[in-house]
Short mmCIF file of C-alpha atoms and ligand atoms in Angstrom, two decimals:
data_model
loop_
_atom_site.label_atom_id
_atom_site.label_comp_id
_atom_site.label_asym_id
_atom_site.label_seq_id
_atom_site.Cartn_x
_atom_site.Cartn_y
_atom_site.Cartn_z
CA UNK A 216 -196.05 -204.85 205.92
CA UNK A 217 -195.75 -208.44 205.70
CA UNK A 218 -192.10 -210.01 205.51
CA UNK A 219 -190.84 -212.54 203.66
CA UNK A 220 -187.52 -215.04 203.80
CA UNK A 221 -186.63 -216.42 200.89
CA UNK A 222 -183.61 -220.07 201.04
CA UNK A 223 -182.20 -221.01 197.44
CA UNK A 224 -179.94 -224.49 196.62
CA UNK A 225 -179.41 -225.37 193.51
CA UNK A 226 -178.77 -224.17 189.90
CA UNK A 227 -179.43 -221.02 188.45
CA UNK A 228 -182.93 -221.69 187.12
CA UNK A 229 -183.65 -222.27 191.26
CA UNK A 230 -182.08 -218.52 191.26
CA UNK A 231 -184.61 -217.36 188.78
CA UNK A 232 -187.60 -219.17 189.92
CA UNK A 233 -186.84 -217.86 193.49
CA UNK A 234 -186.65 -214.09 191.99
CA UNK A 235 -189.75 -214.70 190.01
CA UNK A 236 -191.58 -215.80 193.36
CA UNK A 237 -190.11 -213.01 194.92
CA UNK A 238 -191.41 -210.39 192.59
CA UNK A 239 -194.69 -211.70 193.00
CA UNK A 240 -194.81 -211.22 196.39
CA UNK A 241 -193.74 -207.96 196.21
CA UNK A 242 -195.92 -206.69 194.01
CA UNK A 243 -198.51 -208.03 196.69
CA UNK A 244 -196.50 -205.44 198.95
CA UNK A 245 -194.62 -208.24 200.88
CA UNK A 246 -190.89 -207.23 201.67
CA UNK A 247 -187.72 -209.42 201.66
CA UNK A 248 -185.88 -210.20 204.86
CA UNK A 249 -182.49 -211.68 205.56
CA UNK A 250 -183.65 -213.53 208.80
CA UNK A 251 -185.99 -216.21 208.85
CA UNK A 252 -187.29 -215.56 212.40
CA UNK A 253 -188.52 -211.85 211.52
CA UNK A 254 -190.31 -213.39 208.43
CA UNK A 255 -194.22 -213.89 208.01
CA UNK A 256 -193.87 -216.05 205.53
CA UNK A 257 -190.70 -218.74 204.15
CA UNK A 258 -190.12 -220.24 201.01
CA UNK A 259 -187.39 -222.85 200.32
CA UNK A 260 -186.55 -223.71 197.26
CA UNK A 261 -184.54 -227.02 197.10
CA UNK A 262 -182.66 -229.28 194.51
CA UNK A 263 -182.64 -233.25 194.23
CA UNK A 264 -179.66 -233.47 191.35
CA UNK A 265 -177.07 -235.17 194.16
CA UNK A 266 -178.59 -237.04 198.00
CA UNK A 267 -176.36 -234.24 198.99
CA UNK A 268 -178.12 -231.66 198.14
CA UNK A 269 -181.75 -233.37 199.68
CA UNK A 270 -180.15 -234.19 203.01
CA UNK A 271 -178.62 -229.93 203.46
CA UNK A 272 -182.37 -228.65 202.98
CA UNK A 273 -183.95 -231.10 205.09
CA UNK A 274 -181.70 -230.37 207.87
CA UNK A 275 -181.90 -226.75 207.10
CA UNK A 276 -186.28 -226.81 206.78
CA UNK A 277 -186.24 -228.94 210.12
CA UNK A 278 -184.62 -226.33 212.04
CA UNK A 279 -187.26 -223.33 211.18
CA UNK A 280 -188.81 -225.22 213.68
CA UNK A 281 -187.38 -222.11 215.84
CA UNK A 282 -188.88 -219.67 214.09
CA UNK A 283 -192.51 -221.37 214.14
CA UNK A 284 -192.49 -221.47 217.36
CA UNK A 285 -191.93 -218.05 217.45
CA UNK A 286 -194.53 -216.95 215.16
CA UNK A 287 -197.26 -219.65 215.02
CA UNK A 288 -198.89 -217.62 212.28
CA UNK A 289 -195.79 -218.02 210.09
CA UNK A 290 -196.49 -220.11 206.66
CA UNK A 291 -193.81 -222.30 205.43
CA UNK A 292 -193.94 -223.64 201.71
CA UNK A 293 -191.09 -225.79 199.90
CA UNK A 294 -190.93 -225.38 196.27
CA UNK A 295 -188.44 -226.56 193.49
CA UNK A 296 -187.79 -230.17 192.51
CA UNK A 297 -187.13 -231.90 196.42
CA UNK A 298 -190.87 -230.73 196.90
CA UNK A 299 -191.87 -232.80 193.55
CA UNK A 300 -189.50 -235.43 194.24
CA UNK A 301 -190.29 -236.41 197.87
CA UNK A 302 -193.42 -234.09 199.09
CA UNK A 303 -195.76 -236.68 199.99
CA UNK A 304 -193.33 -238.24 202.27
CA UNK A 305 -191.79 -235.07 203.74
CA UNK A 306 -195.28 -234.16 204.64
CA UNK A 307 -194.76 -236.49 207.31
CA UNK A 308 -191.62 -235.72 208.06
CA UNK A 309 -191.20 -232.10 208.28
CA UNK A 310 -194.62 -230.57 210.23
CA UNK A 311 -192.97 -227.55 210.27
CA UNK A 312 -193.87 -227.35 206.40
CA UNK A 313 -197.05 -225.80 205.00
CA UNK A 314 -197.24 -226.08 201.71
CA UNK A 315 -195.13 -228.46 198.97
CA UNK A 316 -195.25 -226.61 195.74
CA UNK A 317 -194.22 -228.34 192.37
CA UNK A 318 -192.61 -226.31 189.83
CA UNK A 319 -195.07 -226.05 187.60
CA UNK A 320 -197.22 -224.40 190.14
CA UNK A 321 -195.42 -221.28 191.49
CA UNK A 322 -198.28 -218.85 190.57
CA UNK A 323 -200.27 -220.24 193.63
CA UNK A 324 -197.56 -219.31 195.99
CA UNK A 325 -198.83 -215.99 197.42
CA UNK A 326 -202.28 -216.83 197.91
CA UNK A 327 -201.12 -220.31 199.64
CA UNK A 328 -198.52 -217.78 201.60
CA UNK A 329 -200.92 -215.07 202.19
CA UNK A 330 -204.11 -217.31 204.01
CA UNK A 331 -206.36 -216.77 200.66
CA UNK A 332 -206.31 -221.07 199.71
CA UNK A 333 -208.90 -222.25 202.51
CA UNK A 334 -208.65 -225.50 201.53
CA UNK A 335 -206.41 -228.26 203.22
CA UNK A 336 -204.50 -230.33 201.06
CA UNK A 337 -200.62 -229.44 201.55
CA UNK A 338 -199.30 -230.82 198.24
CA UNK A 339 -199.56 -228.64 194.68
CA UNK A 340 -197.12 -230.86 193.03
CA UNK A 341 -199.14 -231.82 189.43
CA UNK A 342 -197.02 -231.57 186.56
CA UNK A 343 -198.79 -228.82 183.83
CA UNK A 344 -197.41 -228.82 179.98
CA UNK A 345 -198.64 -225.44 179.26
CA UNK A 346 -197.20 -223.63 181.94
CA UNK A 347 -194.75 -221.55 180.97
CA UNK A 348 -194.64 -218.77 183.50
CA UNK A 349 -195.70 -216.15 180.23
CA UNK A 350 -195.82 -212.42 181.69
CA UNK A 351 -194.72 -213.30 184.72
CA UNK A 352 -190.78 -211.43 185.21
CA UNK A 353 -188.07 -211.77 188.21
CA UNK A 354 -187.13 -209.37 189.94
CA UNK A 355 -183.85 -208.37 189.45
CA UNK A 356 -180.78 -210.11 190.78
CA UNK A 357 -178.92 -207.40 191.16
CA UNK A 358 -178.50 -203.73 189.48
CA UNK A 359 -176.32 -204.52 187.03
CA UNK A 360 -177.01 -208.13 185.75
CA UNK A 361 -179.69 -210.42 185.69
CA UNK A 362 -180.68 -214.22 184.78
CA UNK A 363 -183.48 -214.92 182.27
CA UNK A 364 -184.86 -218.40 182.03
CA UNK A 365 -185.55 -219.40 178.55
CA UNK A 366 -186.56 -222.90 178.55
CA UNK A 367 -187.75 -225.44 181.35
CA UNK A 368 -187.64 -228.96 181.92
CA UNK A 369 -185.85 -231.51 179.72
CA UNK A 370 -185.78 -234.12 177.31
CA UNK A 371 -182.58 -235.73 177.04
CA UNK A 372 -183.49 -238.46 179.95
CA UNK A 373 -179.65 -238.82 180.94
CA UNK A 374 -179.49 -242.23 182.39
CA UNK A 375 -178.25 -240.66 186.26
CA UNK A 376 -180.37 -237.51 186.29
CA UNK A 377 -183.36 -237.01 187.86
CA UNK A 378 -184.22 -233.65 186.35
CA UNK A 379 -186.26 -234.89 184.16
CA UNK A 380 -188.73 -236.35 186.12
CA UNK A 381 -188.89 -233.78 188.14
CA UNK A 382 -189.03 -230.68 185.42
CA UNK A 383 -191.20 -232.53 183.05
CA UNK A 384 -190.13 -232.07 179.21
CA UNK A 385 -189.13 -229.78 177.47
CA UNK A 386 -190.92 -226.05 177.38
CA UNK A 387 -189.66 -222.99 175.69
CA UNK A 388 -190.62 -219.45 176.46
CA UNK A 389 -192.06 -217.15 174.00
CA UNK A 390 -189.53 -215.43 172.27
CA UNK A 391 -191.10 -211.89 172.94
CA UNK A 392 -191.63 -213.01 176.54
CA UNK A 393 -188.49 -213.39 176.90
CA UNK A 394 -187.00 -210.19 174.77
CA UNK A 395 -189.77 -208.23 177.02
CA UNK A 396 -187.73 -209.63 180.27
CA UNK A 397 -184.52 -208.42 179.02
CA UNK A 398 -185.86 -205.39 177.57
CA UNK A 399 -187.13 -204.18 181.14
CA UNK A 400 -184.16 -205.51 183.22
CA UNK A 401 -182.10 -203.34 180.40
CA UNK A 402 -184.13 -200.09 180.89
CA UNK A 403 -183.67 -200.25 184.55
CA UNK A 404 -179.84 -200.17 184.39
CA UNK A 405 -178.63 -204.29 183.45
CA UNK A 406 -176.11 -204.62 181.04
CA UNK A 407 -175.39 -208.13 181.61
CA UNK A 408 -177.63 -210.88 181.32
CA UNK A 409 -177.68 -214.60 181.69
CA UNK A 410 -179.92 -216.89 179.68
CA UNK A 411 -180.91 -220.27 181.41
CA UNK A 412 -182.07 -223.46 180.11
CA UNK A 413 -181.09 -227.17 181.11
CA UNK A 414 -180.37 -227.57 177.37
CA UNK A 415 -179.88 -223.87 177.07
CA UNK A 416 -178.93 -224.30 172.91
CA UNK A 417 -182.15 -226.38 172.27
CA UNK A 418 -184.19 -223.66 172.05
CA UNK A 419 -186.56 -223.61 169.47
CA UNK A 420 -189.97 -221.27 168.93
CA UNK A 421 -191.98 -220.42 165.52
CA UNK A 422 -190.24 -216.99 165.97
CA UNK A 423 -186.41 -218.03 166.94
CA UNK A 424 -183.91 -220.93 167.53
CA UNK A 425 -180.88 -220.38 170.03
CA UNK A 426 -178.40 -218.47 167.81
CA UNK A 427 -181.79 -215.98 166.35
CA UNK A 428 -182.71 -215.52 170.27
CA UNK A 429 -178.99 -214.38 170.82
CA UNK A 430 -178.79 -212.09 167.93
CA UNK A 431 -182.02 -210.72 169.18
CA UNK A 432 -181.09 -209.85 172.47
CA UNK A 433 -177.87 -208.29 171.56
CA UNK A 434 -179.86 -206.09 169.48
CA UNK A 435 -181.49 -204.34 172.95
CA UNK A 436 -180.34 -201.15 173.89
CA UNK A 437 -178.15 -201.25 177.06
CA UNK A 438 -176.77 -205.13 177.19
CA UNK A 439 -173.52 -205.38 176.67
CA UNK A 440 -172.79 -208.78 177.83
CA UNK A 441 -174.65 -212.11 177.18
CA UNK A 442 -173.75 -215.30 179.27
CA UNK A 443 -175.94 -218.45 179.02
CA UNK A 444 -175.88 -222.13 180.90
CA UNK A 445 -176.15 -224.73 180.25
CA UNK A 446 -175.55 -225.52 176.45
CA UNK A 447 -175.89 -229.45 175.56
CA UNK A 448 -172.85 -230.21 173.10
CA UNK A 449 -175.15 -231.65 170.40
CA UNK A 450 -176.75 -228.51 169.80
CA UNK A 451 -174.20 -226.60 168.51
CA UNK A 452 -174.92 -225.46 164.73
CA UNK A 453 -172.52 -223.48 162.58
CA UNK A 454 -174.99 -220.93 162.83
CA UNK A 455 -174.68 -220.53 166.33
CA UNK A 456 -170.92 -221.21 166.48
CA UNK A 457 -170.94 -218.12 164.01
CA UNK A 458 -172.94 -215.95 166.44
CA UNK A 459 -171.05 -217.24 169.86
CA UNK A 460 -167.98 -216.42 168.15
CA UNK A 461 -168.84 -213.22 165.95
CA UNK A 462 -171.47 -211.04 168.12
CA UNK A 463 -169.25 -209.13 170.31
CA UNK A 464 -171.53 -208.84 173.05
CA UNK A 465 -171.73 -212.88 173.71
CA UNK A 466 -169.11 -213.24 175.87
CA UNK A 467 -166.78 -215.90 175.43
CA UNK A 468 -167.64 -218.43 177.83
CA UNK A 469 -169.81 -221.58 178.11
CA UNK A 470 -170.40 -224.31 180.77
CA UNK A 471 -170.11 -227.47 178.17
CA UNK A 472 -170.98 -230.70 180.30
CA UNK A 473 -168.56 -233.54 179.48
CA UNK A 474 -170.19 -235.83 182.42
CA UNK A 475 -167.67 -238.48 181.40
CA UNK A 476 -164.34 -239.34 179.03
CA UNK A 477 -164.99 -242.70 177.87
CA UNK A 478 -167.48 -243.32 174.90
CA UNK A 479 -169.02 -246.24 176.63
CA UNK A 480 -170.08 -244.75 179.67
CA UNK A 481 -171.15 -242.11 177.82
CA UNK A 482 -173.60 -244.27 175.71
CA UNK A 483 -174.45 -246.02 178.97
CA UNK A 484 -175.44 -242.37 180.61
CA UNK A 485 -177.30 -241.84 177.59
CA UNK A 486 -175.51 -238.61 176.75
CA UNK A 487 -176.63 -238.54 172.96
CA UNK A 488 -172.79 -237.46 172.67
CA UNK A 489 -169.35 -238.69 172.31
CA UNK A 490 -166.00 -237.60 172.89
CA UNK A 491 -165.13 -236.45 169.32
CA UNK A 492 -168.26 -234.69 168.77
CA UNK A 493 -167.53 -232.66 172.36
CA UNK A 494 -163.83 -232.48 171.27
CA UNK A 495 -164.80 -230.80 168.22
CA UNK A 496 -166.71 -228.17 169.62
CA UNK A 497 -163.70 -227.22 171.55
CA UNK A 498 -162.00 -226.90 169.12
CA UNK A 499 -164.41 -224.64 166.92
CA UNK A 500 -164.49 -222.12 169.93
CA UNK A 501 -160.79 -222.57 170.74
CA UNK A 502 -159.50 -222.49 167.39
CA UNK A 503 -160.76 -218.82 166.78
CA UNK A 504 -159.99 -217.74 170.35
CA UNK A 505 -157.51 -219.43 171.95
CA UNK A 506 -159.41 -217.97 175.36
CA UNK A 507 -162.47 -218.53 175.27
CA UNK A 508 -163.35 -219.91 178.38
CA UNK A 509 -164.53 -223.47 179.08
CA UNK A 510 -166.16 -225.02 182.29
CA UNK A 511 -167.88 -228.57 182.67
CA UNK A 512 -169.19 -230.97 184.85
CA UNK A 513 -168.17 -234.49 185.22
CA UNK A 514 -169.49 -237.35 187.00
CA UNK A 515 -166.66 -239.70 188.82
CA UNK A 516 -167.31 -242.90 189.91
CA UNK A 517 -170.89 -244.00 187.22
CA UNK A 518 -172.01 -246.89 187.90
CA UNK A 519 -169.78 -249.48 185.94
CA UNK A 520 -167.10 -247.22 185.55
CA UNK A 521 -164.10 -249.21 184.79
CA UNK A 522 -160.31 -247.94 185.94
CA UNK A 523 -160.01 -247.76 182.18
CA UNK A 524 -163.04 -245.68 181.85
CA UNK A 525 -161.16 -243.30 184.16
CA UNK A 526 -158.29 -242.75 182.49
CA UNK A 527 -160.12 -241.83 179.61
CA UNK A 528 -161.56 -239.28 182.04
CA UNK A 529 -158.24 -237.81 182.47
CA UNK A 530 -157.19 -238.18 179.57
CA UNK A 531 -160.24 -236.08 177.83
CA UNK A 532 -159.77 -233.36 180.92
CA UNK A 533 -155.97 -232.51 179.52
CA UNK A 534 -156.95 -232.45 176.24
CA UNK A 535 -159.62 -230.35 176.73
CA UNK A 536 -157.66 -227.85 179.16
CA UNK A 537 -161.00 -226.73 180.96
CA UNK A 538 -160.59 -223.34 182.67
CA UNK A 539 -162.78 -225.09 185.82
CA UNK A 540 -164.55 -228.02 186.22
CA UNK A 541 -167.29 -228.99 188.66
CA UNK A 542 -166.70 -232.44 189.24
CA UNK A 543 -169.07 -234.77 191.18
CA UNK A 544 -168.99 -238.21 192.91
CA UNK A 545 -172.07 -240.53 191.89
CA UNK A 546 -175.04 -239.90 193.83
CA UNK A 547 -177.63 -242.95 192.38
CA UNK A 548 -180.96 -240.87 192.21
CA UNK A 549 -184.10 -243.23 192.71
CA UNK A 550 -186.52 -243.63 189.88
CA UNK A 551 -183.57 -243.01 187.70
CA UNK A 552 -182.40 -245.86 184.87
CA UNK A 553 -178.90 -246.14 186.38
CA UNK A 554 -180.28 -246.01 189.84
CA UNK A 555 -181.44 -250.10 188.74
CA UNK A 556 -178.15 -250.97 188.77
CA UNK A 557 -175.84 -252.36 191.60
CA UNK A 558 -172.54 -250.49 192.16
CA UNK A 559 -169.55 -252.26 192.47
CA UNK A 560 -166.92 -249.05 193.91
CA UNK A 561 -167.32 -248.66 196.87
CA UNK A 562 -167.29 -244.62 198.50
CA UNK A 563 -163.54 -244.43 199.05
CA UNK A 564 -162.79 -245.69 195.12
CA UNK A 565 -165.28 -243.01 194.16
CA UNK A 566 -163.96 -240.62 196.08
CA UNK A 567 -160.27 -241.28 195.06
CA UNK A 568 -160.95 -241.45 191.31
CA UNK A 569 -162.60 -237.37 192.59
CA UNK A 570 -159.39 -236.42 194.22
CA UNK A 571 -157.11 -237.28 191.45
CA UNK A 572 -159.62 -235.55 189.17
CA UNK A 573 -159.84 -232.68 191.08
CA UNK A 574 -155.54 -232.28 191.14
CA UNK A 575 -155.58 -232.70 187.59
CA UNK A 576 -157.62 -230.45 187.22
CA UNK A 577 -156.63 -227.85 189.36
CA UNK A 578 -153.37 -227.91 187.85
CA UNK A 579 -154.94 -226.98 184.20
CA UNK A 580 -156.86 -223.93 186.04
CA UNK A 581 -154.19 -222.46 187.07
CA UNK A 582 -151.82 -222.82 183.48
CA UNK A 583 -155.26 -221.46 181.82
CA UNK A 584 -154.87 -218.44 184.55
CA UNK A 585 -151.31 -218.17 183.63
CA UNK A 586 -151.67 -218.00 180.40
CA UNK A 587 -154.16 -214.42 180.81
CA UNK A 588 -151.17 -212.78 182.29
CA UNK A 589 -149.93 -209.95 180.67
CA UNK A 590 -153.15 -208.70 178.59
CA UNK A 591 -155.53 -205.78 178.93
CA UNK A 592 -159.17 -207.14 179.41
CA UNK A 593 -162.56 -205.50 180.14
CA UNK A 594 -163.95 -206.33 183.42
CA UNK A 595 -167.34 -206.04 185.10
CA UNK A 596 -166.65 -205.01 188.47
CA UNK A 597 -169.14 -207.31 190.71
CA UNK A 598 -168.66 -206.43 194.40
CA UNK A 599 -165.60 -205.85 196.85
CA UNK A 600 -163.23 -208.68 197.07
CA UNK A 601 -163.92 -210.67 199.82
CA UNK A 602 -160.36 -210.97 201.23
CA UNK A 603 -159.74 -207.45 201.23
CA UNK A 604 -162.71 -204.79 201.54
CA UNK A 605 -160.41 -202.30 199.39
CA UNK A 606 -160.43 -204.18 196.60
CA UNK A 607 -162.42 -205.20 193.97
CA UNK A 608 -163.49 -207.94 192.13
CA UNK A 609 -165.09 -208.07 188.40
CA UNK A 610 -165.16 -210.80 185.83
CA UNK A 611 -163.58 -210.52 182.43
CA UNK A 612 -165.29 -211.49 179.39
CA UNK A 613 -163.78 -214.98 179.12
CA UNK A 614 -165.25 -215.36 182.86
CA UNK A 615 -162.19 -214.77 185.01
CA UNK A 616 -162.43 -213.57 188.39
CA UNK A 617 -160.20 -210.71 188.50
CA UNK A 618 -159.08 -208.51 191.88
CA UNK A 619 -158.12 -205.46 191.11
CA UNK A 620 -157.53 -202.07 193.61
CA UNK A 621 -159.55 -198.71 193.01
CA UNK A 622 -156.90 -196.06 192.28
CA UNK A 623 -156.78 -192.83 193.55
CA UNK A 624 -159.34 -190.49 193.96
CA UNK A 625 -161.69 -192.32 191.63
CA UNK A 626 -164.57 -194.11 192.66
CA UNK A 627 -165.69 -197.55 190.86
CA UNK A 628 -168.60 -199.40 191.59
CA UNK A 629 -170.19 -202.61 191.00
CA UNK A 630 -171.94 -202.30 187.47
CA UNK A 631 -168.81 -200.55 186.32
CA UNK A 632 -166.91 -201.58 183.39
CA UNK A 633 -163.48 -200.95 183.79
CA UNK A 634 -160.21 -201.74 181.52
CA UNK A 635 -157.85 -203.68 183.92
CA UNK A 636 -153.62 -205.30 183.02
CA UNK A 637 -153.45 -208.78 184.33
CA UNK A 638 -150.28 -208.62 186.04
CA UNK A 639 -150.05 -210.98 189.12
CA UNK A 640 -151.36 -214.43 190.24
CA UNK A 641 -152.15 -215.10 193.85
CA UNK A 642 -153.15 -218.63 194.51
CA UNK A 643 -155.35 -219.34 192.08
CA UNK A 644 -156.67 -215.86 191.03
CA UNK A 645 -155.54 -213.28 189.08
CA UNK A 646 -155.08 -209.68 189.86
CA UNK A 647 -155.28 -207.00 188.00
CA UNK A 648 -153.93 -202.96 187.39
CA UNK A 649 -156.60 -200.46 186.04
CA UNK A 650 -155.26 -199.06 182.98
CA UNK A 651 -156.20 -195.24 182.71
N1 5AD B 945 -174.84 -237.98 190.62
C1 5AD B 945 -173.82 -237.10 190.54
N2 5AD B 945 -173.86 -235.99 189.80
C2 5AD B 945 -174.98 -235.74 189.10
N3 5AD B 945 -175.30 -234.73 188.27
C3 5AD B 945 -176.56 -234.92 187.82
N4 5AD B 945 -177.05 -236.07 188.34
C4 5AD B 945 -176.08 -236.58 189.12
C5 5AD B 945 -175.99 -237.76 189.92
N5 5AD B 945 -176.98 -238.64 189.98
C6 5AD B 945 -174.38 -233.65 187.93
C7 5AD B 945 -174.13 -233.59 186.43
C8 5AD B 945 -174.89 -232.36 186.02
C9 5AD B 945 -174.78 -231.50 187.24
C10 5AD B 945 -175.77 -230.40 187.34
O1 5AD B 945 -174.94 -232.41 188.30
O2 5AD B 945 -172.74 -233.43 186.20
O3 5AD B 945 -174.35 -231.73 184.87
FE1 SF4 B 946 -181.18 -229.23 191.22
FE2 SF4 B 946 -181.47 -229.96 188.73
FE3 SF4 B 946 -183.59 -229.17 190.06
FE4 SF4 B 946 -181.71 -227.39 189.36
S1 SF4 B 946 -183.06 -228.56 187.99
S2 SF4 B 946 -182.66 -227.56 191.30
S3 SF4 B 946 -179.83 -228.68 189.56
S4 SF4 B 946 -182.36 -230.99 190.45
#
């Protein structure tokens, strides 16, 4: 039985590509392994968004070296958007590697893998417009919940980002594709299921926008819980406020990227936003729940980013009272419109204007922890804590991490819904007492 290792960086979509390349493997009788050196054949699947995340793979790929010397027969590929972004020259650079796989060409991966391409070209990076992956399913991420990717690429041509060049525009999957997905992950067991997108809320077939696709899956028998990232704050419609807020099973939780709090650098990133239209999005969600949980991303440090531009920043982050943030330092991306222009801060003022985001915003995640204390709240228990082996740890429906301990004599276990009191804060996290 052949063996094979699989490496994910990255977003979520990586997540579900990687599962999808899994499953087809599998269902060529390969089996997954843990350890790279026992594998027959490795697939990495890397991410360009930040020079960060480039430089951890290419360390990472150049030391499989190991495990080819090991195994001479062992086939490496890359895949995901560093292969597209920088193939041709890696293919220098990293000998170890095999194959360089776009993502638009995934389907090929098994009979590169498996010795059944005879050919000798390396690189399988061409962009294809039709390829939408139809009939072709993940396996599942785990027994009890699942991602489901819903649309690929992107069209919005932020002026930093260099997903779109990489992703190609904007492609959505067939509704019934998609229902199919869910409808099989739900029959084996999932209750919870994620639905990805770069512009999540964009979608749009003949047979369903965003909020229809939503209604539709929380028609299928078994979900109880639907999550989705990442949701562009332009396409919000009062439809789909109505659903987000009035189908119980979507949860009450969405990654909103801010990216910046000053209108100008906002035009200049070419968000096709501004600060009152994200405001009032907030406050649509927030005004009916006072909960509901918001995350973002924001960028410190853009190119021309004034002090004043900053503040504006801050300013936007307390108003909004995000329950986290991911917040990220510049990274110029070549090829990318903002990448033409010269920065003036230097690393340290970047990574200063960071740090005093990050304590800002640390302070607001805990006062939106706070403020949970005291209620009763379904969770979905995910896995044992990993502090404490005895405890547990499941999210609520608002998206907090909650650690709770099994009581007596009854067993709980991942997949479980349980109905926890939110009694304590420890650090950061709250902790929880199962009602009965
Ligand atoms: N530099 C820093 N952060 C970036 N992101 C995207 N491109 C860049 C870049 N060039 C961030 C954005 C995006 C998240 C996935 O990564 O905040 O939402
Ligand atoms: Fe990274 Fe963006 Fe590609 Fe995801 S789509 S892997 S975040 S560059």
């Amino acid at each position: 039985m052949k063996k094979y290792h699989l490496a994910t960086y990255g977003c979520q979509m990586n997540e579900y590509d990687s599962a999808m390349i899994a499953q087809q493997l599998e269902l060529r009788g390969c089996l997954p392994t843990d350890n790279p050196e026992d594998a027959d054949y490795i697939i990495v699947n890397t991410c360009s968004v930040r020079e960060k995340a480039e430089d951890t793979a290419i360390a990472n790929i150049s030391k499989l070296k190991h495990a080819k010397e090991l195994n001479p027969e062992l086939k490496i590929a890359v895949c995901g958007c560093m292969a597209k972004n920088r193939g041709p020259e890696l293919l220098k650079r990293l000998k170890v590697v095999d194959f360089f796989v776009g993502p638009d060409q995934y389907k090929k991966i098994p009979e590169l893998l498996m010795g059944e391409y005879k050919g000798h070209h390396k690189l399988f990076l061409d962009e294809d417009i039709e390829e939408n992956y139809l009939g072709e399913y993940a396996k599942l991420q785990s027994d009890f919940s699942t991602f489901v990717t819903i649309q690929r690429g992107c069209n919005k041509r932020c002026s930093y980002c260099i997903v779109p060049y990489l992703r190609g525009p904007e492609k959505y999957r067939d509704t019934n594709d998609v229902l199919t997905e869910v409808k099989m992950a739900a029959d084996k067991g999932v209750t919870e299921v994620m639905l990805l997108g770069q512009t999540v809320n964009a979608y749009k077939t003949p047979n369903a926008d965003f909020a229809q696709l939503l209604t539709n899956v929380s028609e299928i028998e078994g979900i109880r819980r639907i999550r989705f990232t990442s949701p562009h704050p332009r396409h919000y419609t009062n439809e789909l406020i109505d659903v987000l807020l009035n189908n119980p099973k979507v949860c009450h939780y969405a990654h909103i990227p801010l990216q910046s709090g000053s209108d100008p650098i906002l035009k200049k990133m070419r968000r096709q936003h501004n600060i009152d239209q994200y405001m009032s999005v907030i406050e649509q969600l927030r005004s009916k729940d006072p909960y509901y949980g918001i995350s973002t991303d924001i960028i410190c440090g853009f190119v021309g980013e004034t002090e004043a531009d900053f503040a504006e920043t801050l300013k936007v982050t307390e108003l909004a009272q995000f329950d986290t943030a991911f917040m990220f330092i510049y990274s110029p991306r070549k090829g990318t419109e903002s990448a033409k222009e010269t920065e003036i801060l230097t690393s340290e003022e970047k990574l200063e204007r960071h740090t005093r985001l990050v304590e800002l915003q640390n302070s607001i995640t805990l006062k939106r922890n706070e403020m949970m204390l005291g209620r009763i709240e379904e969770l979905l228990v995910e896995k044992n804590s990993m502090r404490d082996d005895s405890e547990l740890r499941g999210r609520t429906d608002n998206f907090k991490k909650v650690i709770f301990r099994p009581a007596n004599g009854k067993i709980i276990k991942p997949g479980d819904y349980v109905k926890v009191k939110l009694d304590d804060i420890r650090g950061w996290t709250i902790r929880g007492t199962l009602e009965d």
